mmCIF file of C-alpha atoms in Angstrom:
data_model
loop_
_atom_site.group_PDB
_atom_site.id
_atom_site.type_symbol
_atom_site.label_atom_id
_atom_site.label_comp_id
_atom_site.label_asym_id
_atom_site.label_seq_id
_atom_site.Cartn_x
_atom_site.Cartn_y
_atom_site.Cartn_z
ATOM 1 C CA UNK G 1 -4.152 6.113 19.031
ATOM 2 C CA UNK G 2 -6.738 8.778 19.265
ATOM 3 C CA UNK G 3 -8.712 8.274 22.257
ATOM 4 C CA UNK G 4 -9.280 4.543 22.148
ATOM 5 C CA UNK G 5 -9.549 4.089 18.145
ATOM 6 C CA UNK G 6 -6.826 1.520 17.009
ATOM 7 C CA UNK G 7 -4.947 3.842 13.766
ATOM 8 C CA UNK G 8 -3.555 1.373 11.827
ATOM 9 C CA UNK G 9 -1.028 2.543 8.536
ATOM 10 C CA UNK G 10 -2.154 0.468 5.563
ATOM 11 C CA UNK G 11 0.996 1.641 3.893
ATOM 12 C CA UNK G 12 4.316 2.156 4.790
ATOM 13 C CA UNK G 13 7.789 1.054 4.428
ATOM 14 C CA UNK G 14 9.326 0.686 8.151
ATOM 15 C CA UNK G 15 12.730 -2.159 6.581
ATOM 16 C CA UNK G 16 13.431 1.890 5.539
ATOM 17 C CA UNK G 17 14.396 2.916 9.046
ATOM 18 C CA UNK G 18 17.693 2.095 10.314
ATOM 19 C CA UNK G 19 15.523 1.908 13.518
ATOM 20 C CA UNK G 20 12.943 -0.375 12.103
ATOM 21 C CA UNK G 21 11.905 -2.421 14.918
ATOM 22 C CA UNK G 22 11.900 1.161 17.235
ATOM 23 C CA UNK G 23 9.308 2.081 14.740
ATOM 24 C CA UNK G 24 6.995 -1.222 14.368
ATOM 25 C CA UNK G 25 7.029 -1.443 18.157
ATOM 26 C CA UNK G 26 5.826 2.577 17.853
ATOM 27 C CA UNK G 27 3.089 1.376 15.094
ATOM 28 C CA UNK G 28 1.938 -1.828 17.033
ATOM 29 C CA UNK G 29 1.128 0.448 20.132
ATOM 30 C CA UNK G 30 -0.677 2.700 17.840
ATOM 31 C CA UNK G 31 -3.134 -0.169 16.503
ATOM 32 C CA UNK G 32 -0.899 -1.715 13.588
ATOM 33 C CA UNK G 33 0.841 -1.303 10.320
ATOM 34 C CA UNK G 34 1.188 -3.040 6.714
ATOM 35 C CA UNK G 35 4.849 -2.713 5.869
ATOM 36 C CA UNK G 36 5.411 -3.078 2.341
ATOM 37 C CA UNK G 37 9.187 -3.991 0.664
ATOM 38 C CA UNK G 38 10.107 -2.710 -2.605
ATOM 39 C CA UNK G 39 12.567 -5.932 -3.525
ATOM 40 C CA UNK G 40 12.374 -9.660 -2.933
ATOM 41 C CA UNK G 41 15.835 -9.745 -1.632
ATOM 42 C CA UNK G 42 14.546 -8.005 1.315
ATOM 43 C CA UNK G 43 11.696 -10.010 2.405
ATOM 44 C CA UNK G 44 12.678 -12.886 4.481
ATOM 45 C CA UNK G 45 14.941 -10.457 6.331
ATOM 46 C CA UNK G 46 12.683 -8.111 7.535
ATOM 47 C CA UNK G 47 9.800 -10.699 8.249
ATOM 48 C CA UNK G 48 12.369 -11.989 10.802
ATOM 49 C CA UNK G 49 12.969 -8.511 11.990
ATOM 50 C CA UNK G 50 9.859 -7.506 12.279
ATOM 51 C CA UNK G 51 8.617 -11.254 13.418
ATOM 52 C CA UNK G 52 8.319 -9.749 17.303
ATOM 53 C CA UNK G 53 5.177 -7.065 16.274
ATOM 54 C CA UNK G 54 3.538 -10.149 14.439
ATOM 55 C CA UNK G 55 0.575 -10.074 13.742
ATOM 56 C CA UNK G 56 0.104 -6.083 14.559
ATOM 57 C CA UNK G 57 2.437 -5.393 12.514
ATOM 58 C CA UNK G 58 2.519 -7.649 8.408
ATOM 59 C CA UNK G 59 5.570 -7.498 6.385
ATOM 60 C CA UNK G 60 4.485 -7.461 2.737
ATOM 61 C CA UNK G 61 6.284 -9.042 -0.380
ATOM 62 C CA UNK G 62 6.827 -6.350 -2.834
ATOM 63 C CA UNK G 63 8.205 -5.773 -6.174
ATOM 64 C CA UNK G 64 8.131 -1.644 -6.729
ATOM 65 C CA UNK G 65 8.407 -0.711 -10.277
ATOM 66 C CA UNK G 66 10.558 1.928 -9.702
ATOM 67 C CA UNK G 67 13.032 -0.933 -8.954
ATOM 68 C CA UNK G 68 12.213 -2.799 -12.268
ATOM 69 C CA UNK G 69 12.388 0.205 -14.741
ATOM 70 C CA UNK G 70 15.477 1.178 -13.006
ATOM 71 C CA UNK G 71 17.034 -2.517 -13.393
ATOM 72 C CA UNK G 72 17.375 -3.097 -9.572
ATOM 73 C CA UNK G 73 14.704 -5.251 -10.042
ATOM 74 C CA UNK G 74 15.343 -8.265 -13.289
ATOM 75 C CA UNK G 75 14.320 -11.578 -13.861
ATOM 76 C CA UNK G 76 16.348 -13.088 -11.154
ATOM 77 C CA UNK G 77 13.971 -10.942 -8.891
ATOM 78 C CA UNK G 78 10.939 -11.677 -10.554
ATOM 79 C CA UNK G 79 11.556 -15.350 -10.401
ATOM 80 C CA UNK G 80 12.572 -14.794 -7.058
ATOM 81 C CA UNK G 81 9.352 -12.746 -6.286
ATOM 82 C CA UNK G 82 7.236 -15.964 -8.071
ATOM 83 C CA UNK G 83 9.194 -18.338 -5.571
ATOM 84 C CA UNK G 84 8.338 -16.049 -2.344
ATOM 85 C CA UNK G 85 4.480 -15.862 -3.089
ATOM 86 C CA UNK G 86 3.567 -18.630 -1.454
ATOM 87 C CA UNK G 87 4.705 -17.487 2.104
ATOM 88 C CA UNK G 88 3.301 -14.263 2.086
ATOM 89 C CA UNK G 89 -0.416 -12.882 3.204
ATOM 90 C CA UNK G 90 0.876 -9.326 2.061
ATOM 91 C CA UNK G 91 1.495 -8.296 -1.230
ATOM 92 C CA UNK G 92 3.208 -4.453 -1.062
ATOM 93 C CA UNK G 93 4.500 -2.316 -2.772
ATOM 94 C CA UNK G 94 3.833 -3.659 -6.282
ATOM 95 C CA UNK G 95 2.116 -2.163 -9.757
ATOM 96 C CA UNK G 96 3.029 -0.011 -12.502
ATOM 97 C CA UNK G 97 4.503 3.685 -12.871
ATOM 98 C CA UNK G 98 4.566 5.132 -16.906
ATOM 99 C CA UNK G 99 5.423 8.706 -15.895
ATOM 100 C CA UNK G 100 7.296 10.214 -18.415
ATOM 101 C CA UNK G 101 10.786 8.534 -16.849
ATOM 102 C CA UNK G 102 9.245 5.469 -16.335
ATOM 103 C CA UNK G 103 7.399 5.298 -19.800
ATOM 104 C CA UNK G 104 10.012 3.576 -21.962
ATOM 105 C CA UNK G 105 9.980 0.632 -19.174
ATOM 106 C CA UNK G 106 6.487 0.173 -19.644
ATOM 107 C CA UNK G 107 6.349 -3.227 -21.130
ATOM 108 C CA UNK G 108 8.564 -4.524 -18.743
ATOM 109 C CA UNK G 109 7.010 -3.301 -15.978
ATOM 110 C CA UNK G 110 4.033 -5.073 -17.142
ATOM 111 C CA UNK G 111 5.258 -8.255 -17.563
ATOM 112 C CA UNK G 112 6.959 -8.165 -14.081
ATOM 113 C CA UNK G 113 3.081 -7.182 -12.592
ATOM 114 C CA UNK G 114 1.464 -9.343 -14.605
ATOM 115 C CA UNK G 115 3.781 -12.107 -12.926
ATOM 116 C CA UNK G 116 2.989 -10.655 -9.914
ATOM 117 C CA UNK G 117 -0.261 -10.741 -10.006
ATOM 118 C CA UNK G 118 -0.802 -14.624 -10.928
ATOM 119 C CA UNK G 119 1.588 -15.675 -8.590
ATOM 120 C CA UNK G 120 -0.725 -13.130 -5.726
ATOM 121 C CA UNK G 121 -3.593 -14.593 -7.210
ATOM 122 C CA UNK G 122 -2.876 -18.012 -6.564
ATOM 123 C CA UNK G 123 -4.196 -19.188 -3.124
ATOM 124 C CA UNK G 124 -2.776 -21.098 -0.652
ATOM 125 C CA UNK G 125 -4.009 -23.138 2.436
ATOM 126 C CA UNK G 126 -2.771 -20.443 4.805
ATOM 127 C CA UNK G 127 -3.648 -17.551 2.640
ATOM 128 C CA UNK G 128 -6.878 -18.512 0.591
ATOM 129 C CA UNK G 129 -7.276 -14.702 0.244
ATOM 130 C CA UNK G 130 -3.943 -12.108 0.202
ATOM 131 C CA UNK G 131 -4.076 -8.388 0.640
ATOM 132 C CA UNK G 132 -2.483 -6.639 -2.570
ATOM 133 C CA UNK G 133 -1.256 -2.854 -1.726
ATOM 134 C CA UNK G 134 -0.424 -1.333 -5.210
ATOM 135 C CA UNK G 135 1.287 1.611 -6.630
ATOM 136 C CA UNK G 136 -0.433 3.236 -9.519
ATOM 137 C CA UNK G 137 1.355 6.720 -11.334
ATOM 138 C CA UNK G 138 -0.081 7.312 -14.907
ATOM 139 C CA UNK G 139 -0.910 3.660 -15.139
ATOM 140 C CA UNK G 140 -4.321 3.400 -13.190
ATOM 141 C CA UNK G 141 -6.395 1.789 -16.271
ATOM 142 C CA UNK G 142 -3.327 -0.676 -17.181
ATOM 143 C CA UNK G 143 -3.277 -1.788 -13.509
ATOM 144 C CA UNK G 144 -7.006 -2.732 -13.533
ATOM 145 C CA UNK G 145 -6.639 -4.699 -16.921
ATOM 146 C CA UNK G 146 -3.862 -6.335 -15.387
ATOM 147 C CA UNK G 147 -5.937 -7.250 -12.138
ATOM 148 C CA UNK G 148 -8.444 -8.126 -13.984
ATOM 149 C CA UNK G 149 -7.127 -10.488 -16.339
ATOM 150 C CA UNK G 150 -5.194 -12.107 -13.696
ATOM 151 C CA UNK G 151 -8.340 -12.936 -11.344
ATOM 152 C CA UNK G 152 -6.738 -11.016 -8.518
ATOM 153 C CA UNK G 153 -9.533 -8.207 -8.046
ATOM 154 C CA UNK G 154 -11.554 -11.523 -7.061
ATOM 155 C CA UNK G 155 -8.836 -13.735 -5.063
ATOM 156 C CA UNK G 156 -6.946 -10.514 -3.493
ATOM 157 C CA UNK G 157 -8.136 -7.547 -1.405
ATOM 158 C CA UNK G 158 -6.457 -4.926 -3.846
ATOM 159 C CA UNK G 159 -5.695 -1.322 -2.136
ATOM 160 C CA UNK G 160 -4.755 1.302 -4.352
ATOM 161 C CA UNK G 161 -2.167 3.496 -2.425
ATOM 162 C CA UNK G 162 -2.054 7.396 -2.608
ATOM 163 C CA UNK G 163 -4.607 6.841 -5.676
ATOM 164 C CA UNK G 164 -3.756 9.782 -8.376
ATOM 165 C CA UNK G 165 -5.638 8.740 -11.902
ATOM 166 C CA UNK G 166 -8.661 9.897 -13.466
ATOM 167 C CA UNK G 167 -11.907 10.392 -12.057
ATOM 168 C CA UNK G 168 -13.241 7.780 -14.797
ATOM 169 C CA UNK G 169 -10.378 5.264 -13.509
ATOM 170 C CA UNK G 170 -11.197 6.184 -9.868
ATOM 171 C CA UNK G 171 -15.332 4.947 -10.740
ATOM 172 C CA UNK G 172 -13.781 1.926 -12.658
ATOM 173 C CA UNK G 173 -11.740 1.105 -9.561
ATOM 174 C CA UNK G 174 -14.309 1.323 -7.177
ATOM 175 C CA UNK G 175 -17.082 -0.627 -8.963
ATOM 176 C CA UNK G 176 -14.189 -3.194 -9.372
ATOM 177 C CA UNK G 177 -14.383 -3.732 -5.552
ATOM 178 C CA UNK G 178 -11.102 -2.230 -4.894
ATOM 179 C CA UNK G 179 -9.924 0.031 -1.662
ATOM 180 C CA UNK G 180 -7.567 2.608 -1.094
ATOM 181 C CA UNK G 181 -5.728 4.484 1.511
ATOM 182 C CA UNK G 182 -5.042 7.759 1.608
ATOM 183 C CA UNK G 183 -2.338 9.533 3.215
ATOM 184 C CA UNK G 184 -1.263 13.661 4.507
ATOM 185 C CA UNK G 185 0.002 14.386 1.223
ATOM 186 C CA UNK G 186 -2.684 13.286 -0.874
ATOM 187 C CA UNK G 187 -4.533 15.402 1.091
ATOM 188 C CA UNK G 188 -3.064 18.957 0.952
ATOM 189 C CA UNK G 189 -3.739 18.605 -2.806
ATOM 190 C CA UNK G 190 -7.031 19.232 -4.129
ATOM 191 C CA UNK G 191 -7.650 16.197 -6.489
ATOM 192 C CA UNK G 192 -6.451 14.142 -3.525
ATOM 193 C CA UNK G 193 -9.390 15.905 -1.068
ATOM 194 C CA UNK G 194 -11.924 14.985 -4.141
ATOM 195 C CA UNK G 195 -11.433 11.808 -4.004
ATOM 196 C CA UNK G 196 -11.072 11.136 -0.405
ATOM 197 C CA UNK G 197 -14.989 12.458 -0.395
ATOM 198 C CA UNK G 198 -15.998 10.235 -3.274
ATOM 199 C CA UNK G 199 -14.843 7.125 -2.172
ATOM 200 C CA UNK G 200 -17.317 5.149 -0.005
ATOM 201 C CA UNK G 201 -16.727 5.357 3.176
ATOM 202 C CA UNK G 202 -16.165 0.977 3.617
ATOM 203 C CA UNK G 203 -13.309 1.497 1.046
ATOM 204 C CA UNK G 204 -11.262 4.358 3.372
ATOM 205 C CA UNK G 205 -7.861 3.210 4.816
ATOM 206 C CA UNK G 206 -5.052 5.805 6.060
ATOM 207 C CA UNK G 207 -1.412 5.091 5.236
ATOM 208 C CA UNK G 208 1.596 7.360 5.393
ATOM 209 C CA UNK G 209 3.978 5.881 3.151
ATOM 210 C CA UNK G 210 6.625 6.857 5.308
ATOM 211 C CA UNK G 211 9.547 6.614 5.314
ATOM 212 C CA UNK G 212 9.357 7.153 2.096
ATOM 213 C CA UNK G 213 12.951 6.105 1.192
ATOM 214 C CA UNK G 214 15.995 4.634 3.791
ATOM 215 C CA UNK G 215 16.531 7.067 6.766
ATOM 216 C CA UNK G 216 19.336 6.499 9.106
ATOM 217 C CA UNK G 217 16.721 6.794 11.943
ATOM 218 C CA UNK G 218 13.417 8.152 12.559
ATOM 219 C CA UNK G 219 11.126 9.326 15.892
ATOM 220 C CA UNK G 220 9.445 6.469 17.202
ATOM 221 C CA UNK G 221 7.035 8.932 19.013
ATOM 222 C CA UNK G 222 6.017 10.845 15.601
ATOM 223 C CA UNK G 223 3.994 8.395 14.461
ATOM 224 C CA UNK G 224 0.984 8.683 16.407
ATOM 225 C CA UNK G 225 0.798 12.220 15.571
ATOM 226 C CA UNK G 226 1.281 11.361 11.756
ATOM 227 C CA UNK G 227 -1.819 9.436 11.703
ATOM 228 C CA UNK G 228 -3.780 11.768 13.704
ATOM 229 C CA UNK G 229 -3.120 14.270 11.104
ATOM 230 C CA UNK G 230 -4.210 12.248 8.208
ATOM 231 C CA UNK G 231 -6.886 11.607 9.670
ATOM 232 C CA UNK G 232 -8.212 14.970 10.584
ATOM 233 C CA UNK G 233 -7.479 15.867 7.273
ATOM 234 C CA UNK G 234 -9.113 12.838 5.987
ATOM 235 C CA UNK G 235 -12.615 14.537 7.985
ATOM 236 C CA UNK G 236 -11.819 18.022 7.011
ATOM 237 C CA UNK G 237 -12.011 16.774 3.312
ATOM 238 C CA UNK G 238 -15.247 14.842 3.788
ATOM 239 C CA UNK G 239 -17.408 16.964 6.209
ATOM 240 C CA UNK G 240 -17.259 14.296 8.483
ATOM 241 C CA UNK G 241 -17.112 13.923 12.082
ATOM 242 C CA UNK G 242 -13.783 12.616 12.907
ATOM 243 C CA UNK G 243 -14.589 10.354 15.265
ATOM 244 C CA UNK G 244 -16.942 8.262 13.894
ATOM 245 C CA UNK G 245 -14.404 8.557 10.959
ATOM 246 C CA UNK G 246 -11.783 6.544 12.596
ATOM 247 C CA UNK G 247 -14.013 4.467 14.013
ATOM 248 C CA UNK G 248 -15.318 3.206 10.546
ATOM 249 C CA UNK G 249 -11.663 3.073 8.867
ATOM 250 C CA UNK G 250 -10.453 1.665 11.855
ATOM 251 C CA UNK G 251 -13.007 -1.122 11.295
ATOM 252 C CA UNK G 252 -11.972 -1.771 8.137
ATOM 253 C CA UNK G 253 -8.599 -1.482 8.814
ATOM 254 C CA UNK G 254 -8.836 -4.079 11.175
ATOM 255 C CA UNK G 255 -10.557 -6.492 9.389
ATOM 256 C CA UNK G 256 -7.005 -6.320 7.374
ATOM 257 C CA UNK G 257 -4.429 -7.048 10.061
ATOM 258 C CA UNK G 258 -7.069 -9.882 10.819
ATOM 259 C CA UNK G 259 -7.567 -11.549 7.722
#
């Protein structure tokens, strides 16, 4: 927390930690997290492992395409994913990846997000409105027809994470309503520092994406200081003060773990 301003990670991946719960109980004190999975297998369990940082801390349903243009991820999943919808106010990590690995998945990986995005996009009593985290490498244009032919940039607050398309796709996004969160990588690059000045400032969230892939264990105490550092960063890059920075993402941010 940096001197009273709640810092809460819009992006992260804490079921990753063989110390999860050390971690959420490390991100709850620091204001909050959104914790995305990358399977549909996982979900259930770590919503009850993770059930004790409620609501500081949201477990998200989440479909990675990595996963899906790797196989992990089939049909059975997707279904499964379809199935799970229902129960979930977070919708993270999903979207589409065509780097040059990826690229002979593509059509699969689009039919899998296009799934994904009806079944977010369909609202429920106790979530008339879900948050939508989304993963977007070489794909940034195809992600925003999807979203928009699905209806969820209107039903879903969609957050593109560690955004890293065009500067035409990055206008397109924003007039589309979308937000996006940044994190300490993004912003040691000097695309990522462009863009983290021409996004408004009511569309800034910080995430760290970390850990990034399953750790044996992590330091519960590092993750204040993570956050801090995006978040300098994040005013270093926009010739902002860094208070009143925080203050304003932390609004928004908070509006999030709230809705």
């Amino acid at each position: 927390m940096m001197e009273g301003i709640p810092l809460i990670d819009t992006h992260c991946h804490l079921d990753f930690a063989g110390n999860a719960a050390e971690l959420a109980a490390a991100n709850a004190a620091c204001g909050g997290a959104l914790s995305g999975t990358c399977d549909p297998r996982d979900f259930e369990r770590v919503c009850a492992m993770l059930a004790p940082f409620a609501p500081r801390v949201r477990v998200g349903l989440g479909l990675h395409p990595w996963w899906v243009a790797d196989g992990t991820c089939g049909e059975g999943e997707v279904a499964l994913f379809e199935r799970l919808a229902p129960a979930a106010s977070l919708i993270s990590e999903v979207g589409l990846d065509f780097q040059p690995r990826r690229a002979d998945t593509r059509d699969a990986q689009i039919d899998a997000f296009e799934r994904v995005c009806v079944a977010a996009a369909r609202p429920s009593a106790e979530f008339p409105r879900r948050i939508m985290s989304i993963h977007s490498s070489a794909a940034a244009a195809c992600v925003l027809d999807v979203l928009e032919r699905t209806g969820c940039l209107d039903a879903c607050i969609c957050i593109f994470h560690w955004f890293s398309g065009s500067q035409e796709e990055l206008t397109r996004a924003i007039e589309s309503g979308c937000l996006f969160s940044v994190n300490e990588r993004m912003l040691k690059t000097k695309r990522g520092r462009a863009y983290a000045r021409a996004i408004p400032e009511g569309r800034l969230l910080i995430e760290t994406d970390f850990p990034s892939k399953p750790t044996p264990m992590t330091i519960p105490q590092d993750v204040a200081p993570r956050l801090e550092r995006t978040m300098s960063l994040f005013a270093e890059a926009r010739g902002a003060d860094e208070r009143s920075l925080a203050s304003a993402i932390a609004a928004a941010s908070e509006r999030l773990i709230l809705s």
